[in-house]
Amino acid sequence: MPTSVTLSDVAREAGVSLATASRAINGSANRTVRADLRERVLAAAERLRYTPDANAQAMARGRTTSVGLVVHDITDPYFSSIAAGVTGAADAAALQVTLTSTQHQPEREVELVRLLQRQRARAVVVAGGRHDDDAVNDAMRAALADYVAAGGSAALVGQPVLGVDTVVVENAAGAAALARALHGLGYRRPAVLGGPPTHLTARERRDAFTDAFAALGAPVDPAHVLPGDFTHEGGEAAMRELLAVGADVDVVFAVNDVMALGALAAARDLGVRVPQDVALAGFDDILTLRDVVPPLTTVRVPLVDVGRLATELALEDHEGEPRVRPVPTEVVLRASTPARTA
Amino acid sequence: MPTSVTLSDVAREAGVSLATASRAINGSANRTVRADLRERVLAAAERLRYTPDANAQAMARGRTTSVGLVVHDITDPYFSSIAAGVTGAADAAALQVTLTSTQHQPEREVELVRLLQRQRARAVVVAGGRHDDDAVNDAMRAALADYVAAGGSAALVGQPVLGVDTVVVENAAGAAALARALHGLGYRRPAVLGGPPTHLTARERRDAFTDAFAALGAPVDPAHVLPGDFTHEGGEAAMRELLAVGADVDVVFAVNDVMALGALAAARDLGVRVPQDVALAGFDDILTLRDVVPPLTTVRVPLVDVGRLATELALEDHEGEPRVRPVPTEVVLRASTPARTA
DNA sequence: TTGTACGCGTTATCAA
DNA sequence: TTGATAACGCGTACAA
């Protein structure tokens, strides 16, 4: 920004000192400026089209006005809803959001956190769930510890395993409740599109679901628990595999909605009808679901709230042990899992 | 960020001057540092866990590393895809993206541009289309002019009416091509869900569509051109209205996909079958369409590319007249508009 | 109430 | 090649 008007210019134009100009424009705490001087300064600023330099202000004040957000893919409705919550909360606190994306490479999270530390972001919200990968987790924990040690504060969405405040979605409770609901509807031969084996959120949902079904006396055939990517393509591929072997299942649980949508596409493509031939359920209740036929049963996660909560958590200053903010989930039964009359 | 390690700390620890430390760590242009000294500095930095302060660097260098993005709603697939393009291009240029959202209030764009100017963002990408509203446009033009005068550079997605570089989607060509394609399929009684009357993109698409149909000898009944919000709800409401009056139409063109999806929901809700009772087409080819039944005919806009192009446009320095970067569109016929055999 | 002067963390200029 | 030192734009003790 080559030719910016500075506060000194304004001060000179108004015939006051830099300090007075600063106080007049920024209304420094309990320092007050005589009315006529303030008028002169404001007029000068207006005349010169002065714009404060937020960076310089941040320097001088010792703190920036930005919060960082780390997602895997902003086009994924799961992340874009969380992002809406983050920008909303940031906005309410008069802060800006720096959006960073790993492009689906979890290991990039570490460098993004370090990047945001260089920006001196006041707070960082990491939206992606954790993996069972000590190397990555250790690196991430170290990056976050450095960041916090340098005065930043971080919040995670996912599992409280990195030593920072975490918004914990009640995945297990939701998946178990879903399993019970489906069992109550008469389903007895479930399959699970389980996502990446190391992904903790995927695993929590998968295990709680299978455990609950087992507890109800209808254990999930281990052969009917398929791994896959946590994406549309992953869901599609897993579903295709499941259907290809002619598995005897009456309901498929995809551990997130994006995968469920992929599964739905695979079913459609193979001429398998949902729910007549097989029922289908997902998890998250992403916005996209409103446009899908049949309406998909899922477990609602209040994603915008999750983003907002994580931001608020990170913004509140707080000493001591990292906090955990549980977020309840809610089973939403829709037409993709009708009561079985058979 | 209270307790940050500074470059001075590193210099002292390494027993060199501040200048040398700076050069060693940042590899200042053609200035070179003796190998052993550089080692000492790097080791000291490592030991102290030094993290450069990007803000201070920006101050000193006179330019920041951030680009601003203004959207209406990041959960809208249209904007999230553009955002993905922007973050991609920014990433490639080693820049960060500051995401700001108007929350559907077009007039807020002005303050967001001013906000980004205060941040001294190198470039600003405004993703929302223009309205036919002189007051807002004048304010926006002024804000952008100030920003550019202060050394920033801006790019718009939409209409080249604000004096800055603009990525122009070929709305009219696409809508006309769509009209011709639909006519070719046998449709003769079209309706248009036209979006907000002042929204230029909506208007371009609407008018080109109706003009093309008129030119083909099948003019659109003016009563079958309905205004509405540029949203899911807007499309739903407009479609509901259209169907309520029992309009005699064989195909409905919603001027964007999000509205088309709302229209589809309305049709479903009222028991009107698509495409058997009425065909339906949209515009944009948002990602969500892959999950919708029936597959929706639309006009593809390469949204991620649009975001990338806008960013590149803003980032290239360039003198003189604002540039226009046209982006071609492409009709994509799908099952929601089958050939009419009647 | 106003002004002076220093500090924020870094880069860049200019001597040495 | 290295080192003082002056910027960068602003906030804020401290003194007046």
XYZ file of C-alpha atoms (C1' of nucleotides) in Angstrom:
716
model
C 0.000 0.000 0.000
C 2.404 2.700 -1.244
C 0.782 6.041 -0.681
C -1.200 5.819 2.490
C -2.149 8.815 4.526
C -0.820 8.395 8.032
C -1.966 9.679 11.337
C 0.956 12.103 11.313
C -0.427 13.652 8.153
C -3.741 14.096 9.843
C -2.140 15.588 12.938
C -0.172 18.069 10.866
C -3.229 18.972 8.808
C -5.236 19.524 11.973
C -2.419 21.379 13.673
C -2.235 19.076 16.661
C 0.199 16.523 17.943
C 0.268 12.929 16.892
C -0.927 11.906 20.319
C -3.946 14.145 20.204
C -4.842 12.934 16.754
C -4.580 9.369 17.964
C -6.786 10.058 20.948
C -9.335 11.967 18.937
C -9.712 9.273 16.346
C -9.449 6.272 18.531
C -11.036 7.613 21.695
C -8.309 6.255 23.917
C -9.775 4.766 27.095
C -10.333 7.565 29.621
C -8.254 10.140 27.836
C -10.513 12.813 26.456
C -9.940 15.444 23.827
C -11.396 18.914 23.777
C -14.405 19.016 21.499
C -13.139 21.600 19.055
C -9.831 19.828 18.644
C -11.538 16.554 18.074
C -13.656 18.163 15.404
C -10.573 19.562 13.725
C -8.882 16.182 13.737
C -11.896 14.322 12.461
C -12.374 16.892 9.727
C -8.734 16.606 8.712
C -8.978 12.831 8.665
C -12.048 13.016 6.517
C -10.453 15.528 4.176
C -7.319 13.452 3.749
C -9.282 10.193 3.545
C -7.291 8.807 6.385
C -7.606 5.107 7.097
C -6.048 3.699 10.244
C -3.502 0.966 9.661
C -4.782 -2.029 11.597
C -1.352 -3.624 11.416
C 0.387 -0.682 12.956
C -2.295 -0.494 15.592
C -1.808 -4.156 16.322
C 1.931 -3.595 16.641
C 1.521 -0.732 19.001
C -1.167 -2.345 21.076
C 0.544 -5.689 21.135
C -2.374 -7.664 19.825
C -3.938 -8.260 16.466
C -7.591 -8.482 15.570
C -7.526 -11.712 13.676
C -8.536 -15.243 14.423
C -7.323 -18.136 12.352
C -9.442 -20.953 11.024
C -8.072 -24.245 9.766
C -10.320 -26.455 7.648
C -9.702 -29.288 5.216
C -11.945 -28.093 2.433
C -14.167 -25.037 2.505
C -16.461 -26.466 -0.172
C -17.407 -29.272 2.187
C -20.728 -28.207 3.753
C -19.530 -29.479 7.107
C -16.674 -27.008 7.115
C -18.470 -24.137 5.481
C -21.128 -24.245 8.185
C -18.509 -24.270 10.889
C -16.804 -21.398 9.097
C -20.061 -19.450 9.174
C -20.150 -19.904 12.926
C -16.563 -18.774 13.265
C -16.993 -15.659 11.148
C -20.185 -14.860 13.043
C -18.499 -15.058 16.426
C -15.448 -13.211 15.185
C -17.632 -10.507 13.766
C -19.415 -10.117 17.072
C -16.036 -9.605 18.706
C -14.897 -7.179 16.018
C -12.279 -9.610 14.770
C -11.346 -10.849 11.329
C -11.045 -14.435 10.194
C -8.060 -15.777 8.345
C -9.207 -18.824 6.434
C -6.678 -21.547 5.764
C -7.219 -24.890 4.148
C -5.210 -28.097 4.183
C -6.692 -29.283 0.909
C -7.343 -32.636 2.567
C -3.792 -33.103 3.795
C -4.065 -33.485 7.570
C -0.346 -33.073 8.059
C -0.579 -29.562 6.665
C -2.492 -28.511 9.755
C 0.769 -28.163 11.579
C 2.238 -25.669 9.174
C -1.028 -23.747 9.064
C -0.968 -23.356 12.829
C 2.601 -22.109 12.599
C 1.579 -19.779 9.825
C -1.203 -18.367 11.959
C 1.222 -17.962 14.817
C 3.414 -15.867 12.550
C 0.377 -13.755 11.820
C -0.018 -13.418 15.581
C -3.637 -14.442 15.275
C -5.267 -13.970 18.650
C -6.959 -17.295 18.462
C -6.933 -20.314 16.223
C -9.798 -22.692 15.561
C -8.873 -26.061 14.103
C -11.977 -27.622 12.622
C -10.842 -31.023 11.432
C -11.033 -34.075 13.684
C -7.978 -35.866 15.006
C -6.356 -38.978 13.629
C -4.823 -41.829 15.540
C -1.368 -40.894 14.356
C 1.150 -40.148 17.051
C 3.609 -38.445 14.753
C 1.065 -35.952 13.472
C -0.555 -35.475 16.847
C 2.763 -34.876 18.545
C 3.734 -32.335 15.930
C 0.369 -30.668 16.223
C 0.493 -30.662 19.993
C 3.915 -29.080 19.863
C 2.788 -26.450 17.378
C -0.216 -25.571 19.505
C 1.860 -25.535 22.685
C 4.304 -23.142 21.068
C 1.466 -20.988 19.912
C -0.168 -20.908 23.328
C 3.171 -20.314 25.015
C 3.590 -17.308 22.763
C 0.298 -15.960 24.037
C -2.168 -17.331 21.532
C -5.172 -19.399 22.392
C -6.499 -22.285 20.424
C -9.628 -24.343 20.233
C -10.232 -27.608 18.506
C -13.310 -29.222 17.121
C -12.950 -32.899 17.711
C -11.126 -34.841 20.381
C -9.483 -33.242 23.433
C -6.126 -34.825 22.853
C -3.921 -31.873 21.994
C -3.889 -29.987 25.245
C -6.143 -27.135 24.161
C -9.791 -26.254 24.636
C -11.975 -28.523 22.570
C -15.527 -28.598 21.348
C -16.474 -32.228 21.628
C -19.354 -33.424 19.526
C -21.119 -36.285 21.233
C -20.431 -38.706 18.456
C -20.740 -41.891 20.437
C -24.002 -40.927 22.085
C -25.433 -39.854 18.759
C -24.352 -42.967 16.899
C -25.630 -45.223 19.659
C -28.953 -43.404 19.730
C -29.169 -43.763 15.986
C -28.463 -47.477 16.246
C -31.189 -47.902 18.826
C -33.618 -45.901 16.741
C -32.902 -48.000 13.690
C -33.201 -51.172 15.685
C -36.502 -49.916 17.002
C -37.653 -49.429 13.436
C -36.965 -53.071 12.768
C -33.517 -53.047 11.194
C -31.395 -56.063 12.066
C -28.673 -56.349 9.433
C -26.726 -53.104 9.494
C -23.601 -52.176 7.575
C -21.250 -49.311 8.318
C -19.282 -47.145 5.942
C -16.710 -46.408 8.567
C -14.450 -43.794 7.052
C -10.701 -43.701 7.607
C -9.634 -46.245 10.225
C -7.422 -43.717 11.975
C -9.939 -40.896 12.039
C -11.145 -40.620 15.629
C -14.513 -39.089 14.882
C -15.207 -41.738 12.282
C -14.108 -44.407 14.681
C -16.198 -43.105 17.570
C -19.282 -43.100 15.431
C -18.567 -46.468 13.915
C -17.770 -48.207 17.192
C -20.648 -46.732 19.143
C -22.974 -47.765 16.359
C -21.734 -51.326 16.146
C -21.545 -51.674 19.920
C -25.101 -50.493 20.313
C -26.354 -52.906 17.706
C -24.437 -55.715 19.350
C -25.941 -54.813 22.703
C -29.349 -55.121 21.117
C -28.593 -58.635 19.998
C -28.022 -57.810 16.349
C -24.248 -57.600 15.984
C -22.872 -56.055 12.834
C -21.104 -58.516 10.602
C -17.456 -57.354 10.636
C -17.377 -57.905 6.904
C -20.028 -55.238 6.639
C -17.888 -52.539 8.193
C -16.004 -50.891 5.373
C -13.282 -48.311 5.585
C -12.944 -45.440 3.143
C -12.179 -41.783 2.775
C -14.214 -39.258 4.751
C -15.480 -37.814 1.464
C -18.198 -38.122 -1.143
C -15.933 -40.300 -3.236
C -15.020 -42.373 -0.215
C -18.661 -43.042 0.568
C -19.403 -43.875 -3.017
C -16.525 -46.311 -3.318
C -17.332 -48.052 -0.049
C -20.997 -48.398 -0.941
C -20.109 -49.748 -4.335
C -17.910 -52.334 -2.720
C -20.622 -53.286 -0.263
C -23.222 -53.697 -2.970
C -20.861 -55.489 -5.289
C -20.483 -58.414 -2.930
C -24.247 -58.609 -2.544
C -24.030 -58.143 1.180
C -27.172 -59.054 3.050
C -27.874 -55.780 4.826
C -31.029 -53.817 5.485
C -29.515 -50.492 6.529
C -26.277 -48.698 5.823
C -24.826 -46.182 8.247
C -22.300 -43.804 6.749
C -20.320 -42.070 9.469
C -20.905 -38.691 7.909
C -23.447 -37.167 5.570
C -21.020 -36.410 2.800
C -20.167 -40.103 2.647
C -23.847 -40.977 2.859
C -24.470 -38.836 -0.184
C -21.716 -40.631 -2.010
C -23.281 -43.918 -0.977
C -26.640 -42.737 -2.232
C -25.093 -41.920 -5.585
C -23.533 -45.377 -5.761
C -26.825 -47.034 -4.925
C -28.630 -45.013 -7.537
C -26.003 -45.836 -10.078
C -26.282 -49.542 -9.396
C -30.062 -49.534 -9.450
C -30.349 -50.210 -5.747
C -33.298 -48.302 -4.324
C -33.125 -46.362 -1.078
C -34.938 -47.136 1.128
C -36.828 -49.970 -0.569
C -33.782 -52.157 -1.156
C -31.623 -50.763 1.582
C -32.062 -47.991 4.112
C -29.415 -45.309 4.597
C -28.392 -42.991 7.388
C -25.641 -40.445 7.863
C -24.307 -38.096 10.493
C -23.993 -34.280 10.805
C -27.192 -33.011 9.180
C -25.396 -30.825 6.689
C -27.370 -28.182 4.830
C -27.193 -30.136 1.584
C -29.564 -32.733 2.961
C -32.550 -30.489 2.455
C -32.232 -31.072 -1.277
C -31.806 -34.802 -1.297
C -34.355 -37.488 -2.074
C -35.153 -39.492 -0.136
C -34.706 -37.248 2.894
C -31.812 -38.731 4.774
C -31.924 -39.912 8.335
C -28.993 -38.496 10.218
C -27.697 -37.313 13.567
C -27.840 -33.581 13.805
C -24.753 -31.666 14.828
C -25.358 -27.934 15.225
C -22.436 -27.045 13.002
C -22.779 -23.293 13.007
C -22.987 -23.376 16.794
C -19.944 -25.604 16.903
C -17.973 -22.994 14.991
C -19.272 -20.239 17.201
C -18.573 -22.142 20.403
C -15.066 -23.029 19.370
C -14.355 -19.391 18.612
C -15.817 -18.185 21.878
C -13.898 -20.836 23.751
C -10.669 -19.746 22.166
C -11.416 -16.089 22.772
C -12.280 -16.305 26.451
C -9.106 -16.080 28.401
C -8.743 -18.887 30.801
C -6.020 -20.384 32.936
C -5.369 -23.954 33.841
C -6.513 -27.187 32.354
C -7.845 -27.199 28.814
C -11.612 -27.137 28.801
C -14.013 -29.449 27.057
C -17.256 -28.136 25.646
C -19.614 -30.994 24.873
C -22.141 -30.499 22.095
C -25.174 -32.748 22.147
C -26.417 -34.430 19.028
C -29.898 -35.446 18.033
C -31.214 -38.282 15.917
C -33.316 -37.075 13.023
C -35.347 -39.816 11.426
C -36.355 -39.254 7.852
C -37.672 -41.213 4.909
C -34.411 -42.980 4.105
C -35.012 -45.268 7.085
C -38.723 -46.087 7.250
C -40.099 -48.554 9.745
C -39.588 -52.061 8.455
C -42.898 -53.788 8.160
C -41.465 -57.120 7.126
C 0.722 -12.444 22.134
C 2.462 -11.365 25.371
C 5.699 -13.247 25.584
C 7.035 -13.614 22.091
C 10.654 -14.198 21.352
C 11.903 -11.439 19.098
C 14.593 -11.298 16.524
C 16.667 -9.216 18.936
C 16.594 -12.090 21.397
C 17.855 -14.391 18.708
C 20.578 -11.958 17.691
C 21.773 -11.598 21.269
C 21.696 -15.348 21.821
C 23.709 -15.878 18.660
C 26.066 -13.026 19.434
C 25.409 -11.149 16.229
C 23.708 -7.925 15.316
C 20.030 -7.590 14.665
C 20.739 -6.941 11.016
C 22.719 -10.111 10.615
C 20.094 -12.154 12.346
C 17.469 -10.721 10.040
C 19.535 -11.538 6.977
C 20.372 -15.009 8.148
C 16.797 -15.927 8.846
C 15.136 -14.170 6.013
C 17.837 -14.412 3.366
C 17.522 -10.773 2.377
C 17.702 -10.441 -1.414
C 21.333 -10.509 -2.520
C 22.764 -9.940 0.915
C 24.571 -13.029 2.045
C 25.718 -14.127 5.469
C 28.817 -16.115 6.300
C 27.933 -19.780 6.710
C 29.057 -20.204 10.299
C 27.194 -17.105 11.416
C 24.064 -18.213 9.684
C 24.316 -21.557 11.444
C 24.677 -19.847 14.792
C 21.661 -17.666 14.157
C 19.494 -20.511 12.957
C 20.495 -22.611 15.920
C 19.682 -19.776 18.304
C 16.322 -19.259 16.638
C 15.579 -22.930 16.949
C 16.649 -23.007 20.564
C 14.535 -20.006 21.471
C 11.603 -21.206 19.369
C 11.646 -17.955 17.498
C 8.711 -17.187 15.241
C 8.903 -14.188 12.927
C 6.143 -11.641 13.401
C 4.423 -11.340 10.047
C 2.845 -8.071 11.098
C 6.135 -6.469 11.953
C 7.568 -7.755 8.703
C 4.648 -6.268 6.858
C 5.218 -2.968 8.603
C 8.847 -2.872 7.742
C 8.461 -4.087 4.215
C 5.491 -1.873 3.553
C 3.215 -4.626 2.377
C 1.158 -7.291 4.006
C 0.623 -10.862 2.915
C -3.119 -10.956 3.050
C -5.880 -10.847 0.506
C -9.436 -10.082 1.474
C -12.498 -11.950 0.314
C -16.028 -10.614 0.544
C -18.917 -13.050 0.212
C -22.561 -12.970 1.190
C -22.750 -16.369 2.812
C -19.970 -18.902 3.010
C -22.430 -21.782 3.420
C -23.780 -21.065 -0.046
C -22.028 -23.556 -2.358
C -21.614 -20.822 -4.937
C -19.489 -18.776 -2.581
C -17.681 -21.639 -0.936
C -16.453 -22.824 -4.320
C -15.268 -19.358 -5.209
C -13.615 -19.187 -1.803
C -11.781 -22.409 -2.550
C -10.416 -20.812 -5.710
C -9.347 -17.726 -3.824
C -7.568 -19.627 -1.072
C -5.900 -21.793 -3.683
C -4.539 -18.848 -5.618
C -3.559 -17.034 -2.441
C -1.760 -20.106 -1.220
C 0.157 -20.356 -4.458
C 1.285 -16.778 -3.953
C 2.150 -17.387 -0.293
C -0.634 -15.116 0.863
C -3.359 -15.501 3.458
C -7.071 -15.007 2.967
C -9.197 -12.879 5.235
C -12.750 -14.104 4.891
C -15.536 -11.608 5.441
C -19.238 -12.102 5.032
C -22.095 -9.667 4.585
C -24.647 -12.124 5.950
C -26.814 -11.335 2.944
C -26.744 -7.589 3.440
C -25.322 -6.163 0.209
C -24.811 -2.741 1.733
C -22.358 -4.241 4.205
C -19.934 -4.843 1.342
C -18.851 -1.261 1.599
C -17.809 -1.467 5.212
C -16.089 -4.774 4.585
C -13.984 -3.223 1.843
C -13.065 -0.414 4.219
C -12.282 -2.956 6.877
C -9.968 -4.792 4.524
C -8.339 -1.520 3.607
C -7.604 -0.939 7.279
C -6.001 -4.373 7.318
C -3.932 -3.194 4.365
C -4.900 -6.316 2.467
C -2.876 -6.443 -0.723
C -5.857 -7.343 -2.769
C -9.563 -7.676 -2.278
C -11.914 -10.009 -4.108
C -15.590 -9.132 -3.970
C -17.584 -12.185 -4.929
C -21.177 -11.006 -4.912
C -22.836 -9.642 -8.046
C -23.866 -6.000 -8.399
C -27.291 -4.545 -7.903
C -28.962 -1.819 -9.878
C -28.774 0.549 -6.942
C -26.918 3.775 -7.550
C -26.546 4.634 -3.897
C -24.878 1.342 -3.032
C -22.832 1.237 -6.222
C -21.584 4.770 -5.728
C -20.588 4.022 -2.166
C -18.889 0.836 -3.256
C -17.135 2.550 -6.140
C -15.877 5.198 -3.760
C -14.681 2.625 -1.243
C -12.839 0.694 -3.938
C -11.387 3.855 -5.425
C -10.067 4.876 -2.025
C -8.648 1.435 -1.527
C -6.948 1.428 -4.914
C -5.696 4.979 -4.415
C -4.110 3.782 -1.197
C -2.243 1.143 -3.175
C -4.563 -1.812 -2.945
C -5.911 -3.699 -5.877
C -9.359 -5.124 -6.193
C -11.190 -7.563 -8.376
C -14.867 -8.178 -8.688
C -16.871 -11.155 -9.737
C -19.853 -9.848 -11.589
C -20.369 -6.733 -13.627
C -17.578 -4.323 -14.565
C -19.327 -1.274 -13.197
C -17.175 -0.276 -10.259
C -13.983 0.752 -11.979
C -11.916 -2.260 -10.989
C -10.831 -5.461 -12.678
C -13.738 -7.816 -13.057
C -14.293 -11.466 -13.788
C -17.345 -11.463 -15.984
C -19.319 -14.656 -16.200
C -21.007 -14.940 -19.551
C -24.471 -15.021 -18.102
C -26.339 -13.820 -21.126
C -24.645 -16.205 -23.523
C -25.225 -19.090 -21.154
C -28.860 -18.291 -20.513
C -29.537 -17.812 -24.215
C -27.826 -21.072 -25.043
C -29.885 -22.775 -22.382
C -33.065 -21.310 -23.828
C -32.162 -22.555 -27.281
C -31.314 -25.976 -25.957
C -34.612 -26.208 -24.112
C -36.485 -25.016 -27.168
C -34.681 -27.619 -29.174
C -35.883 -30.238 -26.723
C -39.427 -29.186 -27.413
C -40.210 -26.803 -24.604
C -42.526 -23.971 -25.563
C -44.083 -22.605 -22.379
C -41.231 -21.497 -20.133
C -41.383 -19.726 -16.807
C -38.569 -17.911 -15.087
C -37.803 -17.593 -11.399
C -35.997 -14.356 -11.933
C -34.432 -13.515 -8.594
C -34.181 -9.987 -7.235
C -35.233 -7.442 -9.850
C -32.229 -5.229 -9.113
C -29.643 -8.010 -9.153
C -27.698 -7.616 -12.376
C -26.611 -11.206 -12.722
C -30.144 -12.397 -12.153
C -31.425 -9.878 -14.620
C -28.862 -10.770 -17.286
C -29.787 -14.402 -17.067
C -33.486 -13.735 -16.971
C -33.512 -11.314 -19.883
C -31.238 -13.333 -22.115
C -33.384 -16.359 -21.486
C -36.674 -14.638 -22.242
C -35.209 -12.810 -25.238
C -33.912 -16.028 -26.694
C -37.233 -17.761 -26.277
C -38.995 -14.805 -27.853
C -36.601 -14.906 -30.778
C -37.524 -18.534 -31.250
C -41.169 -17.641 -31.521
C -42.162 -18.830 -28.074
C -42.241 -15.679 -25.948
C -42.374 -16.096 -22.212
C -45.649 -14.986 -20.696
C -44.681 -11.963 -18.534
C -46.914 -13.350 -15.809
C -44.611 -16.348 -15.732
C -41.558 -14.334 -14.798
C -41.458 -14.195 -11.014
C -39.140 -12.204 -8.819
C -37.753 -13.503 -5.555
C -34.708 -13.718 -3.357
C -31.499 -15.175 -4.765
C -31.741 -17.960 -2.196
C -33.142 -21.407 -1.581
C -36.127 -19.851 0.195
C -36.574 -17.361 -2.602
C -36.707 -20.113 -5.204
C -39.089 -22.112 -3.118
C -41.463 -19.213 -2.571
C -41.455 -18.201 -6.219
C -42.084 -21.742 -7.384
C -44.887 -22.126 -4.891
C -46.474 -18.987 -6.240
C -46.103 -20.154 -9.806
C -47.655 -23.511 -9.080
C -50.402 -22.044 -6.942
C -51.885 -20.125 -9.846
C -51.792 -23.271 -11.954
C -49.637 -21.603 -14.564
C -49.485 -23.421 -17.864
C -45.748 -23.955 -18.190
C -43.625 -26.853 -19.330
C -40.250 -25.736 -18.042
C -39.067 -23.518 -15.219
C -35.743 -21.717 -15.366
C -34.404 -20.593 -12.016
C -31.649 -18.038 -12.477
C -29.369 -19.874 -10.113
C -29.041 -23.411 -8.826
C -29.731 -22.581 -5.229
C -33.089 -21.161 -6.271
C -33.673 -24.151 -8.523
C -33.177 -26.411 -5.550
C -35.694 -24.382 -3.588
C -38.074 -24.678 -6.514
C -37.549 -28.413 -6.599
C -38.418 -28.614 -2.927
C -41.591 -26.611 -3.528
C -42.613 -28.841 -6.419
C -41.998 -31.939 -4.371
C -43.964 -30.510 -1.507
C -46.929 -29.749 -3.740
C -46.853 -33.104 -5.452
C -45.705 -31.672 -8.758
C -43.302 -34.059 -10.429
C -40.055 -32.937 -12.048
C -39.657 -33.445 -14.926
C -42.919 -35.280 -15.697
C -45.202 -32.401 -14.754
C -42.735 -29.616 -15.275
C -39.097 -29.501 -16.277
C -36.558 -27.494 -14.296
C -33.221 -25.869 -15.007
C -30.821 -23.744 -13.003
C -27.544 -21.919 -13.436
C -24.031 -22.273 -11.932
C -23.602 -26.037 -11.615
C -22.879 -25.929 -7.912
C -21.351 -28.969 -6.276
C -24.591 -29.804 -4.490
C -26.195 -30.809 -7.770
C -24.367 -34.104 -7.803
C -26.642 -35.280 -5.011
C -29.959 -34.168 -6.382
C -32.637 -36.205 -8.097
C -33.494 -35.684 -10.819
C -30.106 -34.486 -12.012
C -30.596 -30.828 -12.744
C -29.980 -29.208 -16.087
C -27.915 -26.095 -15.589
C -25.347 -23.780 -17.091
C -21.931 -24.548 -15.761
C -19.816 -21.772 -14.307
C -16.321 -22.869 -13.326
C -16.641 -21.393 -9.858
C -13.322 -22.441 -8.437
C -11.633 -21.013 -11.516
C -13.614 -17.823 -11.126
C -12.248 -17.409 -7.615
C -8.747 -18.174 -8.768
C -8.952 -15.828 -11.747
C -10.301 -12.988 -9.673
C -7.466 -13.408 -7.223
C -4.837 -13.564 -9.933
C -6.351 -10.545 -11.617
C -6.191 -8.566 -8.404
C -2.670 -9.709 -7.691
C -1.121 -8.876 -11.044
C -0.093 -5.294 -10.983
C -1.477 -3.409 -13.856
C -1.862 0.198 -14.887
C -4.601 1.868 -16.819
C -8.126 0.886 -17.562
C -9.765 -1.796 -15.436
C -9.630 -5.135 -17.149
C -12.410 -7.545 -17.906
C -11.844 -11.246 -17.747
C -14.665 -13.125 -19.447
C -15.461 -16.612 -18.262
C -17.360 -18.830 -20.659
C -20.267 -20.912 -19.524
C -21.533 -24.210 -20.787
C -25.001 -25.710 -20.957
C -25.243 -29.021 -19.177
C -28.369 -30.944 -20.040
C -29.531 -33.466 -17.490
C -32.602 -35.465 -16.653
C -34.610 -32.575 -15.255
C -35.222 -31.394 -18.827
C -35.771 -34.452 -21.016
C -36.763 -34.118 -24.639
C -40.463 -33.500 -24.865
C -42.045 -36.218 -26.938
C -45.525 -34.721 -26.868
C -6.063 18.543 28.324
C -1.998 18.412 25.276
C 2.546 17.223 23.695
C 7.077 14.680 23.782
C 9.237 10.674 23.237
C 9.750 5.877 23.466
C 8.482 1.233 22.121
C 6.257 -2.503 19.183
C 9.434 -6.230 15.789
C 11.234 -6.052 11.603
C 13.590 -4.451 7.156
C 16.666 -1.568 4.765
C 20.136 2.063 4.225
C 24.541 3.352 4.866
C 29.097 3.116 6.908
C 32.604 0.565 8.473
C 30.317 -9.345 5.009
C 28.741 -7.045 9.294
C 26.760 -3.585 12.334
C 24.519 0.797 13.866
C 20.488 3.110 13.067
C 16.681 5.083 10.828
C 12.391 4.071 9.220
C 7.362 1.676 9.125
C 2.456 3.761 11.660
C 0.643 3.866 15.757
C -0.365 3.785 21.131
C 0.776 5.416 25.447
C 3.617 6.437 29.695
C 5.221 10.559 31.280
C 5.947 15.248 31.582
C 4.240 19.788 30.832
